[in-house]
Amino acid sequence: MLARRIIPCLDCDLGVPGGRVVKGIEFKQIRYAGVPWELADQYYQDGADEIVFLDITASSDRRETMTSVIKKTSLSVFVPLAVGGGISSLAQSREVFNAGADKVTVNTSALKRPDLISEIAGRYGNQAVVLAIDAKRRYSQEDGRNMVQTEEGPCWFECSYYGGREFTGIDAIDWAKKAVSLGAGEILLTSMDRDGTKLGFDIPLTAAVARMVRVPVIASGGCANPEHMLEVFQKTDASAALAASIFHFQECSIRDVKTYLRKNGVNVRL
């Protein structure tokens, strides 16, 4: 078994000079968390396997992504950097890679134009393309949906875009499979129902997607403690766990998480 990865996520609001890291609950109720490159350096020193930067307002405001932030971060942080938010063309992805990113994440633009995945993968390789899926539970029984059993009953998961502001009617499991066939090398899977709630990862969602695709799946949304990360690794085939609040607000360190996981039999890099 490959080592499981622990990935801090920096949701960045670039609507202020220099940018700032924020965190919300179910994509709302935003709190200020810090300066992007300062937090990234702190997490790098603490043992993060990768770092994800998401410009949470780029798609909705039609702004370009955070190349200046990535340039500053890459001067002192030497783990893979994944960057997303507003990337809608091969040219924009090139700007991000030239700034120092190792991967790009795509969501809104890929849903609107799936060929974007193939274009980026064709130029930079599948491993450089991360498909971000923001999924929400829907309990309606509909033909043609991938129904997943949850504690509340069977449901399907609907993809959203524009930072969770709009919904697409697209089944998240179907979209994950299609995106992988187009060249996506990884799935960043966020449960909108669990985001910021500290109730733990959405195990049914994560297990279902990881079971259906042959690329790494990053579990995201709801992590409050090391026990939640242990649970997602024990109950699903997720290759990585992503968290924000517990690291941003010093509730737990990456080093503490990894030590706990290693003691409980999870292969992680210390």
PDB file of C-alpha atoms in Angstrom:
ATOM      1  CA  MET A   1       0.000   0.000   0.000  1.00  0.00           C
ATOM      2  CA  LEU A   2       1.330   3.404  -0.969  1.00  0.00           C
ATOM      3  CA  ALA A   3       1.724   5.932   1.814  1.00  0.00           C
ATOM      4  CA  ARG A   4      -1.473   7.850   2.524  1.00  0.00           C
ATOM      5  CA  ARG A   5      -1.098  11.599   2.132  1.00  0.00           C
ATOM      6  CA  ILE A   6      -2.135  14.425   4.439  1.00  0.00           C
ATOM      7  CA  ILE A   7      -2.934  17.588   2.520  1.00  0.00           C
ATOM      8  CA  PRO A   8      -3.787  21.017   3.954  1.00  0.00           C
ATOM      9  CA  CYS A   9      -6.074  23.136   1.803  1.00  0.00           C
ATOM     10  CA  LEU A  10      -5.818  26.903   1.547  1.00  0.00           C
ATOM     11  CA  ASP A  11      -9.059  28.455   0.311  1.00  0.00           C
ATOM     12  CA  CYS A  12      -7.907  31.855  -0.874  1.00  0.00           C
ATOM     13  CA  ASP A  13      -9.909  35.042  -1.303  1.00  0.00           C
ATOM     14  CA  LEU A  14      -7.897  37.250  -3.630  1.00  0.00           C
ATOM     15  CA  GLY A  15     -10.365  40.095  -3.435  1.00  0.00           C
ATOM     16  CA  VAL A  16      -8.102  41.842  -0.912  1.00  0.00           C
ATOM     17  CA  PRO A  17      -4.532  43.066  -1.507  1.00  0.00           C
ATOM     18  CA  GLY A  18      -2.106  40.148  -1.237  1.00  0.00           C
ATOM     19  CA  GLY A  19      -4.890  37.647  -0.662  1.00  0.00           C
ATOM     20  CA  ARG A  20      -6.014  35.842   2.469  1.00  0.00           C
ATOM     21  CA  VAL A  21      -6.904  32.304   3.484  1.00  0.00           C
ATOM     22  CA  VAL A  22     -10.501  31.804   4.613  1.00  0.00           C
ATOM     23  CA  LYS A  23     -12.652  28.896   5.801  1.00  0.00           C
ATOM     24  CA  GLY A  24     -16.392  28.458   5.734  1.00  0.00           C
ATOM     25  CA  ILE A  25     -19.123  26.080   6.831  1.00  0.00           C
ATOM     26  CA  GLU A  26     -20.988  24.320   4.008  1.00  0.00           C
ATOM     27  CA  PHE A  27     -19.357  26.871   1.645  1.00  0.00           C
ATOM     28  CA  LYS A  28     -20.760  29.790   3.722  1.00  0.00           C
ATOM     29  CA  GLN A  29     -20.018  31.637   7.033  1.00  0.00           C
ATOM     30  CA  ILE A  30     -16.497  32.640   6.025  1.00  0.00           C
ATOM     31  CA  ARG A  31     -13.732  33.099   8.634  1.00  0.00           C
ATOM     32  CA  TYR A  32     -10.304  34.653   8.091  1.00  0.00           C
ATOM     33  CA  ALA A  33      -7.443  32.178   8.637  1.00  0.00           C
ATOM     34  CA  GLY A  34      -4.147  33.768   7.565  1.00  0.00           C
ATOM     35  CA  VAL A  35      -1.721  34.742   4.787  1.00  0.00           C
ATOM     36  CA  PRO A  36      -1.424  32.084   2.042  1.00  0.00           C
ATOM     37  CA  TRP A  37       2.351  31.754   1.697  1.00  0.00           C
ATOM     38  CA  GLU A  38       2.921  31.987   5.458  1.00  0.00           C
ATOM     39  CA  LEU A  39       0.511  29.148   6.167  1.00  0.00           C
ATOM     40  CA  ALA A  40       1.942  27.098   3.307  1.00  0.00           C
ATOM     41  CA  ASP A  41       5.465  27.434   4.708  1.00  0.00           C
ATOM     42  CA  GLN A  42       4.236  26.453   8.166  1.00  0.00           C
ATOM     43  CA  TYR A  43       2.562  23.316   6.791  1.00  0.00           C
ATOM     44  CA  TYR A  44       5.602  22.407   4.725  1.00  0.00           C
ATOM     45  CA  GLN A  45       7.782  22.590   7.826  1.00  0.00           C
ATOM     46  CA  ASP A  46       5.250  20.456   9.710  1.00  0.00           C
ATOM     47  CA  GLY A  47       5.313  17.610   7.198  1.00  0.00           C
ATOM     48  CA  ALA A  48       2.533  18.205   4.670  1.00  0.00           C
ATOM     49  CA  ASP A  49       2.745  15.828   1.715  1.00  0.00           C
ATOM     50  CA  GLU A  50       1.180  18.344  -0.664  1.00  0.00           C
ATOM     51  CA  ILE A  51      -0.585  21.701  -0.431  1.00  0.00           C
ATOM     52  CA  VAL A  52      -3.727  22.703  -2.294  1.00  0.00           C
ATOM     53  CA  PHE A  53      -4.515  26.330  -3.125  1.00  0.00           C
ATOM     54  CA  LEU A  54      -8.042  27.125  -4.250  1.00  0.00           C
ATOM     55  CA  ASP A  55      -9.033  30.616  -5.361  1.00  0.00           C
ATOM     56  CA  ILE A  56     -12.621  30.352  -4.132  1.00  0.00           C
ATOM     57  CA  THR A  57     -13.826  33.484  -5.921  1.00  0.00           C
ATOM     58  CA  ALA A  58     -11.977  33.203  -9.236  1.00  0.00           C
ATOM     59  CA  SER A  59     -14.632  31.308 -11.160  1.00  0.00           C
ATOM     60  CA  SER A  60     -17.603  33.292  -9.865  1.00  0.00           C
ATOM     61  CA  ASP A  61     -15.887  36.638 -10.420  1.00  0.00           C
ATOM     62  CA  ARG A  62     -14.220  35.557 -13.689  1.00  0.00           C
ATOM     63  CA  ARG A  63     -10.773  36.453 -12.362  1.00  0.00           C
ATOM     64  CA  GLU A  64      -7.511  34.799 -13.208  1.00  0.00           C
ATOM     65  CA  THR A  65      -5.950  32.581 -10.583  1.00  0.00           C
ATOM     66  CA  MET A  66      -3.262  33.278  -8.016  1.00  0.00           C
ATOM     67  CA  THR A  67       0.038  33.130  -9.874  1.00  0.00           C
ATOM     68  CA  SER A  68       1.703  35.752  -7.662  1.00  0.00           C
ATOM     69  CA  VAL A  69       0.838  33.793  -4.513  1.00  0.00           C
ATOM     70  CA  ILE A  70       2.243  30.599  -5.986  1.00  0.00           C
ATOM     71  CA  LYS A  71       5.469  32.296  -7.073  1.00  0.00           C
ATOM     72  CA  LYS A  72       6.033  33.573  -3.554  1.00  0.00           C
ATOM     73  CA  THR A  73       5.158  30.208  -1.986  1.00  0.00           C
ATOM     74  CA  SER A  74       7.364  28.127  -4.266  1.00  0.00           C
ATOM     75  CA  LEU A  75      10.462  30.027  -3.160  1.00  0.00           C
ATOM     76  CA  SER A  76      10.463  28.234   0.203  1.00  0.00           C
ATOM     77  CA  VAL A  77       8.003  25.338  -0.042  1.00  0.00           C
ATOM     78  CA  PHE A  78       9.251  22.156  -1.699  1.00  0.00           C
ATOM     79  CA  VAL A  79       6.311  19.776  -1.760  1.00  0.00           C
ATOM     80  CA  PRO A  80       3.851  19.485  -4.649  1.00  0.00           C
ATOM     81  CA  LEU A  81       1.532  22.484  -5.017  1.00  0.00           C
ATOM     82  CA  ALA A  82      -1.882  22.051  -6.584  1.00  0.00           C
ATOM     83  CA  VAL A  83      -3.673  25.200  -7.697  1.00  0.00           C
ATOM     84  CA  GLY A  84      -7.251  25.762  -8.780  1.00  0.00           C
ATOM     85  CA  GLY A  85      -9.858  28.432  -9.276  1.00  0.00           C
ATOM     86  CA  GLY A  86     -10.773  30.069 -12.564  1.00  0.00           C
ATOM     87  CA  ILE A  87      -8.535  27.932 -14.774  1.00  0.00           C
ATOM     88  CA  SER A  88     -10.466  27.707 -18.017  1.00  0.00           C
ATOM     89  CA  SER A  89      -7.841  27.248 -20.721  1.00  0.00           C
ATOM     90  CA  LEU A  90      -4.527  25.607 -21.530  1.00  0.00           C
ATOM     91  CA  ALA A  91      -2.924  29.052 -21.512  1.00  0.00           C
ATOM     92  CA  GLN A  92      -4.108  29.765 -17.962  1.00  0.00           C
ATOM     93  CA  SER A  93      -2.850  26.397 -16.784  1.00  0.00           C
ATOM     94  CA  ARG A  94       0.521  27.210 -18.357  1.00  0.00           C
ATOM     95  CA  GLU A  95       0.695  30.410 -16.294  1.00  0.00           C
ATOM     96  CA  VAL A  96       0.078  28.449 -13.111  1.00  0.00           C
ATOM     97  CA  PHE A  97       2.690  25.811 -13.936  1.00  0.00           C
ATOM     98  CA  ASN A  98       5.213  28.500 -14.838  1.00  0.00           C
ATOM     99  CA  ALA A  99       4.556  30.153 -11.477  1.00  0.00           C
ATOM    100  CA  GLY A 100       5.655  26.984  -9.674  1.00  0.00           C
ATOM    101  CA  ALA A 101       2.585  24.743  -9.421  1.00  0.00           C
ATOM    102  CA  ASP A 102       2.926  20.995  -9.932  1.00  0.00           C
ATOM    103  CA  LYS A 103      -0.770  20.332 -10.560  1.00  0.00           C
ATOM    104  CA  VAL A 104      -3.863  22.263 -11.528  1.00  0.00           C
ATOM    105  CA  THR A 105      -7.345  21.548 -10.251  1.00  0.00           C
ATOM    106  CA  VAL A 106     -10.317  22.181 -12.483  1.00  0.00           C
ATOM    107  CA  ASN A 107     -13.997  22.214 -11.616  1.00  0.00           C
ATOM    108  CA  THR A 108     -16.356  24.784 -13.147  1.00  0.00           C
ATOM    109  CA  SER A 109     -14.576  25.071 -16.484  1.00  0.00           C
ATOM    110  CA  ALA A 110     -14.273  21.313 -16.864  1.00  0.00           C
ATOM    111  CA  LEU A 111     -17.974  20.807 -16.185  1.00  0.00           C
ATOM    112  CA  LYS A 112     -18.799  23.396 -18.820  1.00  0.00           C
ATOM    113  CA  ARG A 113     -16.185  22.149 -21.309  1.00  0.00           C
ATOM    114  CA  PRO A 114     -14.911  18.632 -20.493  1.00  0.00           C
ATOM    115  CA  ASP A 115     -12.315  18.707 -23.285  1.00  0.00           C
ATOM    116  CA  LEU A 116     -10.292  21.079 -21.079  1.00  0.00           C
ATOM    117  CA  ILE A 117      -9.198  18.027 -19.092  1.00  0.00           C
ATOM    118  CA  SER A 118      -7.822  16.324 -22.188  1.00  0.00           C
ATOM    119  CA  GLU A 119      -6.081  19.472 -23.350  1.00  0.00           C
ATOM    120  CA  ILE A 120      -4.187  19.989 -20.103  1.00  0.00           C
ATOM    121  CA  ALA A 121      -3.422  16.281 -19.666  1.00  0.00           C
ATOM    122  CA  GLY A 122      -2.189  16.070 -23.241  1.00  0.00           C
ATOM    123  CA  ARG A 123       0.300  18.873 -22.648  1.00  0.00           C
ATOM    124  CA  TYR A 124       1.412  18.245 -19.046  1.00  0.00           C
ATOM    125  CA  GLY A 125       0.416  14.648 -18.306  1.00  0.00           C
ATOM    126  CA  ASN A 126      -2.487  13.070 -16.453  1.00  0.00           C
ATOM    127  CA  GLN A 127      -0.698  13.385 -13.119  1.00  0.00           C
ATOM    128  CA  ALA A 128      -0.852  17.177 -13.455  1.00  0.00           C
ATOM    129  CA  VAL A 129      -4.655  17.346 -13.725  1.00  0.00           C
ATOM    130  CA  VAL A 130      -6.796  17.126 -10.599  1.00  0.00           C
ATOM    131  CA  LEU A 131     -10.546  17.134 -11.044  1.00  0.00           C
ATOM    132  CA  ALA A 132     -12.266  18.917  -8.154  1.00  0.00           C
ATOM    133  CA  ILE A 133     -15.795  17.705  -7.431  1.00  0.00           C
ATOM    134  CA  ASP A 134     -18.017  19.582  -4.973  1.00  0.00           C
ATOM    135  CA  ALA A 135     -20.893  17.199  -4.356  1.00  0.00           C
ATOM    136  CA  LYS A 136     -24.147  17.484  -2.412  1.00  0.00           C
ATOM    137  CA  ARG A 137     -26.526  14.744  -1.303  1.00  0.00           C
ATOM    138  CA  ARG A 138     -29.880  14.496  -3.043  1.00  0.00           C
ATOM    139  CA  TYR A 139     -32.431  12.076  -1.563  1.00  0.00           C
ATOM    140  CA  SER A 140     -34.817  12.053  -4.512  1.00  0.00           C
ATOM    141  CA  GLN A 141     -35.177   8.697  -6.225  1.00  0.00           C
ATOM    142  CA  GLU A 142     -34.347   9.271  -9.889  1.00  0.00           C
ATOM    143  CA  ASP A 143     -33.743   6.844 -12.742  1.00  0.00           C
ATOM    144  CA  GLY A 144     -30.215   6.807 -14.077  1.00  0.00           C
ATOM    145  CA  ARG A 145     -28.640   8.031 -10.832  1.00  0.00           C
ATOM    146  CA  ASN A 146     -25.933   6.222  -8.880  1.00  0.00           C
ATOM    147  CA  MET A 147     -27.789   5.675  -5.615  1.00  0.00           C
ATOM    148  CA  VAL A 148     -25.566   5.320  -2.547  1.00  0.00           C
ATOM    149  CA  GLN A 149     -26.745   4.009   0.809  1.00  0.00           C
ATOM    150  CA  THR A 150     -26.217   6.478   3.683  1.00  0.00           C
ATOM    151  CA  GLU A 151     -27.326   6.604   7.308  1.00  0.00           C
ATOM    152  CA  GLU A 152     -30.336   8.683   6.230  1.00  0.00           C
ATOM    153  CA  GLY A 153     -31.238   6.409   3.336  1.00  0.00           C
ATOM    154  CA  PRO A 154     -30.274   6.081  -0.332  1.00  0.00           C
ATOM    155  CA  CYS A 155     -29.152   9.223  -2.135  1.00  0.00           C
ATOM    156  CA  TRP A 156     -27.248  10.410  -5.165  1.00  0.00           C
ATOM    157  CA  PHE A 157     -24.643  13.166  -5.271  1.00  0.00           C
ATOM    158  CA  GLU A 158     -25.026  16.254  -7.447  1.00  0.00           C
ATOM    159  CA  CYS A 159     -22.069  18.249  -8.782  1.00  0.00           C
ATOM    160  CA  SER A 160     -21.964  21.977  -8.129  1.00  0.00           C
ATOM    161  CA  TYR A 161     -19.842  24.693  -9.677  1.00  0.00           C
ATOM    162  CA  TYR A 162     -18.956  28.360  -9.210  1.00  0.00           C
ATOM    163  CA  GLY A 163     -17.739  27.612  -5.688  1.00  0.00           C
ATOM    164  CA  GLY A 164     -20.914  25.782  -4.730  1.00  0.00           C
ATOM    165  CA  ARG A 165     -23.172  28.620  -5.797  1.00  0.00           C
ATOM    166  CA  GLU A 166     -24.913  26.725  -8.602  1.00  0.00           C
ATOM    167  CA  PHE A 167     -25.866  23.115  -9.274  1.00  0.00           C
ATOM    168  CA  THR A 168     -25.555  21.169 -12.483  1.00  0.00           C
ATOM    169  CA  GLY A 169     -27.863  18.166 -12.293  1.00  0.00           C
ATOM    170  CA  ILE A 170     -24.813  16.001 -13.031  1.00  0.00           C
ATOM    171  CA  ASP A 171     -24.244  12.831 -11.022  1.00  0.00           C
ATOM    172  CA  ALA A 172     -20.875  13.080  -9.240  1.00  0.00           C
ATOM    173  CA  ILE A 173     -19.954   9.427  -9.712  1.00  0.00           C
ATOM    174  CA  ASP A 174     -20.701   9.516 -13.436  1.00  0.00           C
ATOM    175  CA  TRP A 175     -18.717  12.741 -13.774  1.00  0.00           C
ATOM    176  CA  ALA A 176     -15.720  11.278 -11.932  1.00  0.00           C
ATOM    177  CA  LYS A 177     -15.610   8.292 -14.276  1.00  0.00           C
ATOM    178  CA  LYS A 178     -15.954  10.454 -17.374  1.00  0.00           C
ATOM    179  CA  ALA A 179     -13.259  12.884 -16.221  1.00  0.00           C
ATOM    180  CA  VAL A 180     -10.809  10.052 -15.612  1.00  0.00           C
ATOM    181  CA  SER A 181     -11.498   8.719 -19.115  1.00  0.00           C
ATOM    182  CA  LEU A 182     -10.647  12.197 -20.440  1.00  0.00           C
ATOM    183  CA  GLY A 183      -7.308  12.306 -18.621  1.00  0.00           C
ATOM    184  CA  ALA A 184      -7.842  13.447 -15.049  1.00  0.00           C
ATOM    185  CA  GLY A 185      -5.142  11.830 -12.913  1.00  0.00           C
ATOM    186  CA  GLU A 186      -6.668  12.518  -9.515  1.00  0.00           C
ATOM    187  CA  ILE A 187     -10.007  13.408  -7.909  1.00  0.00           C
ATOM    188  CA  LEU A 188     -10.356  16.042  -5.177  1.00  0.00           C
ATOM    189  CA  LEU A 189     -13.716  15.045  -3.730  1.00  0.00           C
ATOM    190  CA  THR A 190     -15.437  17.506  -1.403  1.00  0.00           C
ATOM    191  CA  SER A 191     -18.676  16.793   0.414  1.00  0.00           C
ATOM    192  CA  MET A 192     -20.617  20.051   0.569  1.00  0.00           C
ATOM    193  CA  ASP A 193     -22.790  18.580   3.311  1.00  0.00           C
ATOM    194  CA  ARG A 194     -19.768  18.008   5.546  1.00  0.00           C
ATOM    195  CA  ASP A 195     -17.634  21.019   4.604  1.00  0.00           C
ATOM    196  CA  GLY A 196     -16.605  22.885   7.762  1.00  0.00           C
ATOM    197  CA  THR A 197     -19.059  20.962   9.969  1.00  0.00           C
ATOM    198  CA  LYS A 198     -16.401  18.893  11.792  1.00  0.00           C
ATOM    199  CA  LEU A 199     -18.662  15.843  11.557  1.00  0.00           C
ATOM    200  CA  GLY A 200     -16.102  13.732   9.725  1.00  0.00           C
ATOM    201  CA  PHE A 201     -15.642  12.850   6.075  1.00  0.00           C
ATOM    202  CA  ASP A 202     -18.574  11.664   3.991  1.00  0.00           C
ATOM    203  CA  ILE A 203     -17.682   7.981   4.033  1.00  0.00           C
ATOM    204  CA  PRO A 204     -20.413   6.738   1.634  1.00  0.00           C
ATOM    205  CA  LEU A 205     -19.515   9.369  -0.981  1.00  0.00           C
ATOM    206  CA  THR A 206     -15.768   8.805  -0.699  1.00  0.00           C
ATOM    207  CA  ALA A 207     -16.060   5.022  -0.748  1.00  0.00           C
ATOM    208  CA  ALA A 208     -18.354   5.074  -3.782  1.00  0.00           C
ATOM    209  CA  VAL A 209     -16.136   7.313  -5.912  1.00  0.00           C
ATOM    210  CA  ALA A 210     -12.869   5.646  -4.889  1.00  0.00           C
ATOM    211  CA  ARG A 211     -14.381   2.276  -5.770  1.00  0.00           C
ATOM    212  CA  MET A 212     -15.398   3.434  -9.257  1.00  0.00           C
ATOM    213  CA  VAL A 213     -12.213   5.120 -10.492  1.00  0.00           C
ATOM    214  CA  ARG A 214      -8.637   3.937 -10.884  1.00  0.00           C
ATOM    215  CA  VAL A 215      -6.924   7.167  -9.906  1.00  0.00           C
ATOM    216  CA  PRO A 216      -6.139   8.568  -6.450  1.00  0.00           C
ATOM    217  CA  VAL A 217      -9.051  10.140  -4.583  1.00  0.00           C
ATOM    218  CA  ILE A 218      -8.527  12.917  -2.036  1.00  0.00           C
ATOM    219  CA  ALA A 219     -11.227  12.954   0.646  1.00  0.00           C
ATOM    220  CA  SER A 220     -12.328  16.454   1.639  1.00  0.00           C
ATOM    221  CA  GLY A 221     -14.947  18.067   3.845  1.00  0.00           C
ATOM    222  CA  GLY A 222     -15.735  17.639   7.543  1.00  0.00           C
ATOM    223  CA  CYS A 223     -12.453  16.633   9.169  1.00  0.00           C
ATOM    224  CA  ALA A 224     -12.154  17.703  12.812  1.00  0.00           C
ATOM    225  CA  ASN A 225      -9.515  15.403  14.265  1.00  0.00           C
ATOM    226  CA  PRO A 226      -7.065  12.571  13.521  1.00  0.00           C
ATOM    227  CA  GLU A 227      -9.794  10.026  14.245  1.00  0.00           C
ATOM    228  CA  HIS A 228     -11.729  11.250  11.221  1.00  0.00           C
ATOM    229  CA  MET A 229      -8.679  10.731   9.006  1.00  0.00           C
ATOM    230  CA  LEU A 230      -8.168   7.251  10.421  1.00  0.00           C
ATOM    231  CA  GLU A 231     -11.807   6.443   9.677  1.00  0.00           C
ATOM    232  CA  VAL A 232     -11.650   7.532   6.043  1.00  0.00           C
ATOM    233  CA  PHE A 233      -8.475   5.512   5.471  1.00  0.00           C
ATOM    234  CA  GLN A 234      -9.887   2.429   7.179  1.00  0.00           C
ATOM    235  CA  LYS A 235     -13.303   2.520   5.515  1.00  0.00           C
ATOM    236  CA  THR A 236     -12.496   3.752   1.993  1.00  0.00           C
ATOM    237  CA  ASP A 237      -9.770   3.498  -0.623  1.00  0.00           C
ATOM    238  CA  ALA A 238      -9.005   7.225  -0.471  1.00  0.00           C
ATOM    239  CA  SER A 239      -5.311   7.829  -1.040  1.00  0.00           C
ATOM    240  CA  ALA A 240      -5.248  11.180   0.747  1.00  0.00           C
ATOM    241  CA  ALA A 241      -7.159  13.202   3.310  1.00  0.00           C
ATOM    242  CA  LEU A 242      -7.498  16.955   3.024  1.00  0.00           C
ATOM    243  CA  ALA A 243      -8.277  19.333   5.878  1.00  0.00           C
ATOM    244  CA  ALA A 244      -8.310  23.051   6.531  1.00  0.00           C
ATOM    245  CA  SER A 245      -9.867  24.255   9.785  1.00  0.00           C
ATOM    246  CA  ILE A 246      -8.029  21.920  12.136  1.00  0.00           C
ATOM    247  CA  PHE A 247      -4.699  23.113  10.762  1.00  0.00           C
ATOM    248  CA  HIS A 248      -5.547  26.782  10.212  1.00  0.00           C
ATOM    249  CA  PHE A 249      -6.823  27.306  13.754  1.00  0.00           C
ATOM    250  CA  GLN A 250      -4.160  25.190  15.494  1.00  0.00           C
ATOM    251  CA  GLU A 251      -6.592  22.515  16.646  1.00  0.00           C
ATOM    252  CA  CYS A 252      -4.165  19.837  15.507  1.00  0.00           C
ATOM    253  CA  SER A 253      -0.859  19.760  13.668  1.00  0.00           C
ATOM    254  CA  ILE A 254       0.019  17.726  10.592  1.00  0.00           C
ATOM    255  CA  ARG A 255       2.777  16.053  12.570  1.00  0.00           C
ATOM    256  CA  ASP A 256       0.315  15.050  15.300  1.00  0.00           C
ATOM    257  CA  VAL A 257      -2.057  13.599  12.703  1.00  0.00           C
ATOM    258  CA  LYS A 258       0.658  11.552  11.054  1.00  0.00           C
ATOM    259  CA  THR A 259       1.991  10.246  14.354  1.00  0.00           C
ATOM    260  CA  TYR A 260      -1.511   9.132  15.338  1.00  0.00           C
ATOM    261  CA  LEU A 261      -2.124   7.455  11.994  1.00  0.00           C
ATOM    262  CA  ARG A 262       1.187   5.621  12.074  1.00  0.00           C
ATOM    263  CA  LYS A 263       0.439   4.310  15.585  1.00  0.00           C
ATOM    264  CA  ASN A 264      -2.868   2.984  14.271  1.00  0.00           C
ATOM    265  CA  GLY A 265      -1.396   1.107  11.359  1.00  0.00           C
ATOM    266  CA  VAL A 266      -1.757   3.631   8.530  1.00  0.00           C
ATOM    267  CA  ASN A 267       1.274   3.989   6.276  1.00  0.00           C
ATOM    268  CA  VAL A 268       2.239   7.673   6.218  1.00  0.00           C
ATOM    269  CA  ARG A 269       5.501   9.501   5.634  1.00  0.00           C
ATOM    270  CA  LEU A 270       6.935  10.923   8.845  1.00  0.00           C
TER     271      LEU A 270
END
